[in-house]
Amino acid sequence: MMQLVIFIPRTESSLSLLRNALPMFIKRFGKVALPLPKEFCSIAVANPGNAVEMLREVVGEAFVRLWGWIPEFFREAMVEYPFAYFDCYYDMDRLRRSIDTSIEIARLVLRYRLGAKVDLNDWLAPFSSIEVVRVPDDYVVIIDDYAVLRFFEKTHGFRDVVALGPLVPTPIELLELIALGILSREYLMGVIEHVVRYVGDYVVLSRDLTEALLRLINDRDYLSFIHSLDL
């Protein structure tokens, strides 16, 4: 049984909150599972520079901006909290696939805005290789993907979640929920329209992911759409 589930949107502000809160979680619970590649975490302490460069090469500068502080944090934790256990439950292949998915979604958004015909199934195709994420029991589990959060809620039956940021799915995460069968396909067209707006008007035109999410959660049409879903 998970000791605690913590949801963090993939934004700079939420990752900053997590960095400040992690010592408290470590002192209280001792074991923390992170949504990071095992390959990265295995070398983060011994070769922090190599670990960060690995992230940069595989998933780019944006991901490093979010998680590049982890090697330094691990080193500090080894001294201050020698009793702590960390588990990283993703792998590099999953991150590579997530980048490929992001590129494909961006391509579909461009085609949509150019008026090209796009089959509805094309929007779910990037998620066809979704693998079930497995995390260790008896850990504080950090989750940075709303679809993964709902999957674990469904399979593990937990109800209480600490959210370090808005507990609101992005339209892309709604696509993932439809692909997982957690959200009905009847909402697909509406989700696609919000994906186009989110990527084209918010992500592209924002300084960073924090600003893009703030714009999204202040979009009344989107919030109304979210409230209409069976989540």
PDB file of C-alpha atoms in Angstrom:
ATOM      1  CA  MET A   1       0.000   0.000   0.000  1.00  0.00           C
ATOM      2  CA  MET A   2       1.301   3.430  -0.927  1.00  0.00           C
ATOM      3  CA  GLN A   3       1.939   5.584   2.117  1.00  0.00           C
ATOM      4  CA  LEU A   4       1.048   8.803   0.332  1.00  0.00           C
ATOM      5  CA  VAL A   5       0.342   9.922  -3.232  1.00  0.00           C
ATOM      6  CA  ILE A   6       1.587  13.343  -4.345  1.00  0.00           C
ATOM      7  CA  PHE A   7       0.544  14.836  -7.666  1.00  0.00           C
ATOM      8  CA  ILE A   8       2.723  17.441  -9.330  1.00  0.00           C
ATOM      9  CA  PRO A   9       1.884  19.049 -12.671  1.00  0.00           C
ATOM     10  CA  ARG A  10       4.896  19.168 -14.998  1.00  0.00           C
ATOM     11  CA  THR A  11       5.640  22.832 -14.333  1.00  0.00           C
ATOM     12  CA  GLU A  12       8.633  24.696 -12.978  1.00  0.00           C
ATOM     13  CA  SER A  13       6.663  26.096 -10.029  1.00  0.00           C
ATOM     14  CA  SER A  14       5.366  22.678  -8.917  1.00  0.00           C
ATOM     15  CA  LEU A  15       8.816  21.088  -9.130  1.00  0.00           C
ATOM     16  CA  SER A  16      10.155  23.926  -6.973  1.00  0.00           C
ATOM     17  CA  LEU A  17       7.456  23.161  -4.389  1.00  0.00           C
ATOM     18  CA  LEU A  18       8.389  19.485  -4.508  1.00  0.00           C
ATOM     19  CA  ARG A  19      12.066  20.210  -3.916  1.00  0.00           C
ATOM     20  CA  ASN A  20      11.178  22.194  -0.790  1.00  0.00           C
ATOM     21  CA  ALA A  21       8.684  19.585   0.447  1.00  0.00           C
ATOM     22  CA  LEU A  22      10.743  16.424  -0.141  1.00  0.00           C
ATOM     23  CA  PRO A  23      12.775  16.693   3.106  1.00  0.00           C
ATOM     24  CA  MET A  24       9.516  16.718   5.076  1.00  0.00           C
ATOM     25  CA  PHE A  25       8.235  13.642   3.250  1.00  0.00           C
ATOM     26  CA  ILE A  26      11.550  11.852   3.767  1.00  0.00           C
ATOM     27  CA  LYS A  27      11.593  12.561   7.505  1.00  0.00           C
ATOM     28  CA  ARG A  28       7.987  11.434   7.872  1.00  0.00           C
ATOM     29  CA  PHE A  29       7.912   8.381   5.611  1.00  0.00           C
ATOM     30  CA  GLY A  30      11.507   7.450   4.664  1.00  0.00           C
ATOM     31  CA  LYS A  31      10.731   6.032   1.207  1.00  0.00           C
ATOM     32  CA  VAL A  32      10.033   8.093  -1.905  1.00  0.00           C
ATOM     33  CA  ALA A  33       9.259   6.916  -5.452  1.00  0.00           C
ATOM     34  CA  LEU A  34       9.931   9.438  -8.236  1.00  0.00           C
ATOM     35  CA  PRO A  35       8.695   9.628 -11.867  1.00  0.00           C
ATOM     36  CA  LEU A  36      12.237   9.539 -13.234  1.00  0.00           C
ATOM     37  CA  PRO A  37      14.225   7.009 -15.301  1.00  0.00           C
ATOM     38  CA  LYS A  38      16.031   4.326 -13.328  1.00  0.00           C
ATOM     39  CA  GLU A  39      19.061   4.865 -15.556  1.00  0.00           C
ATOM     40  CA  PHE A  40      19.238   8.521 -14.527  1.00  0.00           C
ATOM     41  CA  CYS A  41      18.855   7.871 -10.809  1.00  0.00           C
ATOM     42  CA  SER A  42      21.421   5.065 -10.784  1.00  0.00           C
ATOM     43  CA  ILE A  43      24.217   7.470 -11.762  1.00  0.00           C
ATOM     44  CA  ALA A  44      22.829  10.694 -10.257  1.00  0.00           C
ATOM     45  CA  VAL A  45      24.938  10.495  -7.088  1.00  0.00           C
ATOM     46  CA  ALA A  46      28.192   9.148  -8.505  1.00  0.00           C
ATOM     47  CA  ASN A  47      28.192  11.203 -11.718  1.00  0.00           C
ATOM     48  CA  PRO A  48      25.674  14.054 -11.411  1.00  0.00           C
ATOM     49  CA  GLY A  49      26.979  15.855 -14.499  1.00  0.00           C
ATOM     50  CA  ASN A  50      26.654  12.721 -16.628  1.00  0.00           C
ATOM     51  CA  ALA A  51      23.159  12.105 -15.266  1.00  0.00           C
ATOM     52  CA  VAL A  52      21.959  15.584 -16.203  1.00  0.00           C
ATOM     53  CA  GLU A  53      23.582  15.333 -19.631  1.00  0.00           C
ATOM     54  CA  MET A  54      21.788  12.014 -20.153  1.00  0.00           C
ATOM     55  CA  LEU A  55      18.463  13.742 -19.534  1.00  0.00           C
ATOM     56  CA  ARG A  56      19.391  16.617 -21.813  1.00  0.00           C
ATOM     57  CA  GLU A  57      20.317  14.301 -24.690  1.00  0.00           C
ATOM     58  CA  VAL A  58      17.228  12.098 -24.358  1.00  0.00           C
ATOM     59  CA  VAL A  59      14.425  14.512 -23.502  1.00  0.00           C
ATOM     60  CA  GLY A  60      15.829  18.008 -23.890  1.00  0.00           C
ATOM     61  CA  GLU A  61      16.437  21.153 -21.922  1.00  0.00           C
ATOM     62  CA  ALA A  62      12.849  21.569 -20.697  1.00  0.00           C
ATOM     63  CA  PHE A  63      12.993  18.305 -18.751  1.00  0.00           C
ATOM     64  CA  VAL A  64      16.376  19.248 -17.293  1.00  0.00           C
ATOM     65  CA  ARG A  65      14.868  22.541 -16.157  1.00  0.00           C
ATOM     66  CA  LEU A  66      12.243  20.555 -14.276  1.00  0.00           C
ATOM     67  CA  TRP A  67      14.353  17.759 -12.783  1.00  0.00           C
ATOM     68  CA  GLY A  68      18.013  18.777 -13.097  1.00  0.00           C
ATOM     69  CA  TRP A  69      18.218  19.496  -9.342  1.00  0.00           C
ATOM     70  CA  ILE A  70      17.760  15.839  -8.399  1.00  0.00           C
ATOM     71  CA  PRO A  71      21.483  14.771  -8.405  1.00  0.00           C
ATOM     72  CA  GLU A  72      22.402  17.544  -5.996  1.00  0.00           C
ATOM     73  CA  PHE A  73      19.389  16.719  -3.840  1.00  0.00           C
ATOM     74  CA  PHE A  74      20.329  13.011  -3.720  1.00  0.00           C
ATOM     75  CA  ARG A  75      23.837  13.884  -2.573  1.00  0.00           C
ATOM     76  CA  GLU A  76      22.522  16.135   0.172  1.00  0.00           C
ATOM     77  CA  ALA A  77      19.965  13.522   1.228  1.00  0.00           C
ATOM     78  CA  MET A  78      22.665  10.835   1.595  1.00  0.00           C
ATOM     79  CA  VAL A  79      24.278  12.992   4.296  1.00  0.00           C
ATOM     80  CA  GLU A  80      21.218  14.430   6.002  1.00  0.00           C
ATOM     81  CA  TYR A  81      18.866  11.435   5.682  1.00  0.00           C
ATOM     82  CA  PRO A  82      21.000   8.268   5.487  1.00  0.00           C
ATOM     83  CA  PHE A  83      17.900   6.202   6.305  1.00  0.00           C
ATOM     84  CA  ALA A  84      16.072   7.368   3.153  1.00  0.00           C
ATOM     85  CA  TYR A  85      15.206   5.108   0.233  1.00  0.00           C
ATOM     86  CA  PHE A  86      14.528   6.388  -3.283  1.00  0.00           C
ATOM     87  CA  ASP A  87      13.014   4.504  -6.191  1.00  0.00           C
ATOM     88  CA  CYS A  88      12.747   5.830  -9.752  1.00  0.00           C
ATOM     89  CA  TYR A  89       9.953   3.998 -11.556  1.00  0.00           C
ATOM     90  CA  TYR A  90      10.240   5.187 -15.177  1.00  0.00           C
ATOM     91  CA  ASP A  91      12.805   4.188 -17.767  1.00  0.00           C
ATOM     92  CA  MET A  92      14.475   6.069 -20.601  1.00  0.00           C
ATOM     93  CA  ASP A  93      12.410   4.298 -23.253  1.00  0.00           C
ATOM     94  CA  ARG A  94       9.216   5.621 -21.704  1.00  0.00           C
ATOM     95  CA  LEU A  95      10.601   9.162 -21.756  1.00  0.00           C
ATOM     96  CA  ARG A  96      11.716   8.776 -25.373  1.00  0.00           C
ATOM     97  CA  ARG A  97       8.216   7.636 -26.299  1.00  0.00           C
ATOM     98  CA  SER A  98       6.713  10.612 -24.456  1.00  0.00           C
ATOM     99  CA  ILE A  99       8.875  12.956 -26.541  1.00  0.00           C
ATOM    100  CA  ASP A 100       7.807  11.184 -29.732  1.00  0.00           C
ATOM    101  CA  THR A 101       4.185  11.533 -28.606  1.00  0.00           C
ATOM    102  CA  SER A 102       4.619  15.268 -27.990  1.00  0.00           C
ATOM    103  CA  ILE A 103       6.115  15.737 -31.457  1.00  0.00           C
ATOM    104  CA  GLU A 104       3.276  13.819 -33.085  1.00  0.00           C
ATOM    105  CA  ILE A 105       0.627  15.816 -31.179  1.00  0.00           C
ATOM    106  CA  ALA A 106       2.294  19.074 -32.280  1.00  0.00           C
ATOM    107  CA  ARG A 107       2.227  17.832 -35.890  1.00  0.00           C
ATOM    108  CA  LEU A 108      -1.479  17.000 -35.604  1.00  0.00           C
ATOM    109  CA  VAL A 109      -2.233  20.422 -34.126  1.00  0.00           C
ATOM    110  CA  LEU A 110      -0.465  22.102 -37.063  1.00  0.00           C
ATOM    111  CA  ARG A 111      -2.357  19.985 -39.601  1.00  0.00           C
ATOM    112  CA  TYR A 112      -5.646  20.763 -37.838  1.00  0.00           C
ATOM    113  CA  ARG A 113      -4.980  24.519 -37.924  1.00  0.00           C
ATOM    114  CA  LEU A 114      -3.987  24.343 -41.585  1.00  0.00           C
ATOM    115  CA  GLY A 115      -7.323  22.726 -42.356  1.00  0.00           C
ATOM    116  CA  ALA A 116      -5.900  19.353 -43.335  1.00  0.00           C
ATOM    117  CA  LYS A 117      -8.144  16.343 -42.843  1.00  0.00           C
ATOM    118  CA  VAL A 118      -7.168  14.385 -39.741  1.00  0.00           C
ATOM    119  CA  ASP A 119      -8.728  11.087 -38.728  1.00  0.00           C
ATOM    120  CA  LEU A 120      -9.884  11.053 -35.097  1.00  0.00           C
ATOM    121  CA  ASN A 121      -7.966   7.830 -34.575  1.00  0.00           C
ATOM    122  CA  ASP A 122      -4.746   9.678 -35.437  1.00  0.00           C
ATOM    123  CA  TRP A 123      -5.032  11.566 -32.137  1.00  0.00           C
ATOM    124  CA  LEU A 124      -5.053   8.349 -30.106  1.00  0.00           C
ATOM    125  CA  ALA A 125      -2.388   6.558 -32.160  1.00  0.00           C
ATOM    126  CA  PRO A 126       0.568   8.236 -30.326  1.00  0.00           C
ATOM    127  CA  PHE A 127      -0.647   6.584 -27.105  1.00  0.00           C
ATOM    128  CA  SER A 128      -0.993   3.097 -28.600  1.00  0.00           C
ATOM    129  CA  SER A 129       2.203   1.868 -26.930  1.00  0.00           C
ATOM    130  CA  ILE A 130       1.275   3.019 -23.412  1.00  0.00           C
ATOM    131  CA  GLU A 131       2.740   0.696 -20.823  1.00  0.00           C
ATOM    132  CA  VAL A 132       1.327   0.248 -17.357  1.00  0.00           C
ATOM    133  CA  VAL A 133       3.575   1.995 -14.855  1.00  0.00           C
ATOM    134  CA  ARG A 134       4.428  -0.047 -11.781  1.00  0.00           C
ATOM    135  CA  VAL A 135       5.594   1.602  -8.591  1.00  0.00           C
ATOM    136  CA  PRO A 136       6.796   0.046  -5.323  1.00  0.00           C
ATOM    137  CA  ASP A 137       4.431  -0.370  -2.405  1.00  0.00           C
ATOM    138  CA  ASP A 138       5.055   1.275   0.949  1.00  0.00           C
ATOM    139  CA  TYR A 139       6.502   4.428  -0.615  1.00  0.00           C
ATOM    140  CA  VAL A 140       5.481   8.044  -0.917  1.00  0.00           C
ATOM    141  CA  VAL A 141       4.722   8.085  -4.643  1.00  0.00           C
ATOM    142  CA  ILE A 142       5.268  11.242  -6.686  1.00  0.00           C
ATOM    143  CA  ILE A 143       3.142  11.270  -9.863  1.00  0.00           C
ATOM    144  CA  ASP A 144       3.571  13.900 -12.587  1.00  0.00           C
ATOM    145  CA  ASP A 145       0.999  12.593 -15.083  1.00  0.00           C
ATOM    146  CA  TYR A 146      -2.734  13.032 -14.439  1.00  0.00           C
ATOM    147  CA  ALA A 147      -3.573   9.929 -16.479  1.00  0.00           C
ATOM    148  CA  VAL A 148      -1.161   7.818 -14.409  1.00  0.00           C
ATOM    149  CA  LEU A 149      -2.726   9.284 -11.253  1.00  0.00           C
ATOM    150  CA  ARG A 150      -6.218   8.228 -12.336  1.00  0.00           C
ATOM    151  CA  PHE A 151      -4.951   4.806 -13.383  1.00  0.00           C
ATOM    152  CA  PHE A 152      -3.477   4.199  -9.934  1.00  0.00           C
ATOM    153  CA  GLU A 153      -6.586   5.564  -8.275  1.00  0.00           C
ATOM    154  CA  LYS A 154      -8.602   3.031 -10.246  1.00  0.00           C
ATOM    155  CA  THR A 155      -6.306   0.069  -9.606  1.00  0.00           C
ATOM    156  CA  HIS A 156      -5.157   0.812  -6.030  1.00  0.00           C
ATOM    157  CA  GLY A 157      -8.316   2.384  -4.691  1.00  0.00           C
ATOM    158  CA  PHE A 158      -6.733   5.342  -2.905  1.00  0.00           C
ATOM    159  CA  ARG A 159      -8.684   8.571  -2.534  1.00  0.00           C
ATOM    160  CA  ASP A 160      -6.407  11.036  -0.771  1.00  0.00           C
ATOM    161  CA  VAL A 161      -3.928  12.941  -2.933  1.00  0.00           C
ATOM    162  CA  VAL A 162      -1.658  15.821  -1.979  1.00  0.00           C
ATOM    163  CA  ALA A 163      -1.479  18.158  -4.985  1.00  0.00           C
ATOM    164  CA  LEU A 164       1.489  20.501  -5.384  1.00  0.00           C
ATOM    165  CA  GLY A 165      -0.261  22.539  -8.026  1.00  0.00           C
ATOM    166  CA  PRO A 166      -3.634  22.517  -9.821  1.00  0.00           C
ATOM    167  CA  LEU A 167      -5.215  19.072  -9.888  1.00  0.00           C
ATOM    168  CA  VAL A 168      -6.404  19.641 -13.442  1.00  0.00           C
ATOM    169  CA  PRO A 169      -5.534  17.449 -16.431  1.00  0.00           C
ATOM    170  CA  THR A 170      -4.139  19.020 -19.544  1.00  0.00           C
ATOM    171  CA  PRO A 171      -6.021  18.229 -22.779  1.00  0.00           C
ATOM    172  CA  ILE A 172      -3.124  15.966 -23.803  1.00  0.00           C
ATOM    173  CA  GLU A 173      -3.570  13.969 -20.587  1.00  0.00           C
ATOM    174  CA  LEU A 174      -7.270  13.673 -21.441  1.00  0.00           C
ATOM    175  CA  LEU A 175      -6.256  12.065 -24.745  1.00  0.00           C
ATOM    176  CA  GLU A 176      -4.164   9.614 -22.732  1.00  0.00           C
ATOM    177  CA  LEU A 177      -7.141   8.858 -20.475  1.00  0.00           C
ATOM    178  CA  ILE A 178      -9.263   8.055 -23.530  1.00  0.00           C
ATOM    179  CA  ALA A 179      -6.501   5.798 -24.893  1.00  0.00           C
ATOM    180  CA  LEU A 180      -6.378   4.008 -21.527  1.00  0.00           C
ATOM    181  CA  GLY A 181     -10.146   3.498 -21.580  1.00  0.00           C
ATOM    182  CA  ILE A 182     -10.642   5.521 -18.390  1.00  0.00           C
ATOM    183  CA  LEU A 183     -12.450   8.342 -20.212  1.00  0.00           C
ATOM    184  CA  SER A 184     -15.159   7.644 -22.788  1.00  0.00           C
ATOM    185  CA  ARG A 185     -14.323   8.051 -26.453  1.00  0.00           C
ATOM    186  CA  GLU A 186     -17.479  10.151 -26.847  1.00  0.00           C
ATOM    187  CA  TYR A 187     -15.444  13.102 -25.536  1.00  0.00           C
ATOM    188  CA  LEU A 188     -12.680  12.730 -28.133  1.00  0.00           C
ATOM    189  CA  MET A 189     -13.738  15.532 -30.490  1.00  0.00           C
ATOM    190  CA  GLY A 190     -14.095  17.993 -27.624  1.00  0.00           C
ATOM    191  CA  VAL A 191     -10.716  16.962 -26.228  1.00  0.00           C
ATOM    192  CA  ILE A 192      -9.064  17.436 -29.628  1.00  0.00           C
ATOM    193  CA  GLU A 193     -10.409  20.993 -29.895  1.00  0.00           C
ATOM    194  CA  HIS A 194      -8.955  21.816 -26.475  1.00  0.00           C
ATOM    195  CA  VAL A 195      -5.620  20.167 -27.358  1.00  0.00           C
ATOM    196  CA  VAL A 196      -5.353  22.440 -30.392  1.00  0.00           C
ATOM    197  CA  ARG A 197      -6.051  25.516 -28.279  1.00  0.00           C
ATOM    198  CA  TYR A 198      -3.763  24.441 -25.442  1.00  0.00           C
ATOM    199  CA  VAL A 199      -0.759  23.666 -27.641  1.00  0.00           C
ATOM    200  CA  GLY A 200      -1.258  26.413 -30.209  1.00  0.00           C
ATOM    201  CA  ASP A 201      -2.300  29.285 -27.930  1.00  0.00           C
ATOM    202  CA  TYR A 202      -0.906  28.436 -24.513  1.00  0.00           C
ATOM    203  CA  VAL A 203       2.196  26.230 -24.724  1.00  0.00           C
ATOM    204  CA  VAL A 204       3.700  27.883 -27.803  1.00  0.00           C
ATOM    205  CA  LEU A 205       2.998  31.442 -26.647  1.00  0.00           C
ATOM    206  CA  SER A 206       4.013  31.055 -22.982  1.00  0.00           C
ATOM    207  CA  ARG A 207       7.405  31.690 -21.377  1.00  0.00           C
ATOM    208  CA  ASP A 208       7.389  28.295 -19.696  1.00  0.00           C
ATOM    209  CA  LEU A 209       5.163  25.389 -18.684  1.00  0.00           C
ATOM    210  CA  THR A 210       4.016  27.191 -15.535  1.00  0.00           C
ATOM    211  CA  GLU A 211       2.558  30.059 -17.549  1.00  0.00           C
ATOM    212  CA  ALA A 212       0.941  27.666 -20.026  1.00  0.00           C
ATOM    213  CA  LEU A 213      -0.816  25.807 -17.211  1.00  0.00           C
ATOM    214  CA  LEU A 214      -1.944  29.050 -15.575  1.00  0.00           C
ATOM    215  CA  ARG A 215      -3.516  30.111 -18.857  1.00  0.00           C
ATOM    216  CA  LEU A 216      -5.218  26.738 -19.145  1.00  0.00           C
ATOM    217  CA  ILE A 217      -6.749  26.773 -15.660  1.00  0.00           C
ATOM    218  CA  ASN A 218      -8.036  30.295 -16.284  1.00  0.00           C
ATOM    219  CA  ASP A 219      -9.790  29.167 -19.455  1.00  0.00           C
ATOM    220  CA  ARG A 220     -13.462  29.065 -18.416  1.00  0.00           C
ATOM    221  CA  ASP A 221     -14.501  27.029 -21.440  1.00  0.00           C
ATOM    222  CA  TYR A 222     -11.918  24.381 -20.600  1.00  0.00           C
ATOM    223  CA  LEU A 223     -12.849  24.222 -16.913  1.00  0.00           C
ATOM    224  CA  SER A 224     -16.499  23.883 -17.873  1.00  0.00           C
ATOM    225  CA  PHE A 225     -15.538  21.056 -20.227  1.00  0.00           C
ATOM    226  CA  ILE A 226     -13.575  19.310 -17.472  1.00  0.00           C
ATOM    227  CA  HIS A 227     -16.548  19.528 -15.107  1.00  0.00           C
ATOM    228  CA  SER A 228     -18.734  17.852 -17.742  1.00  0.00           C
ATOM    229  CA  LEU A 229     -16.486  14.799 -17.922  1.00  0.00           C
ATOM    230  CA  ASP A 230     -17.011  11.596 -15.996  1.00  0.00           C
ATOM    231  CA  LEU A 231     -13.689  11.706 -14.119  1.00  0.00           C
TER     232      LEU A 231
END
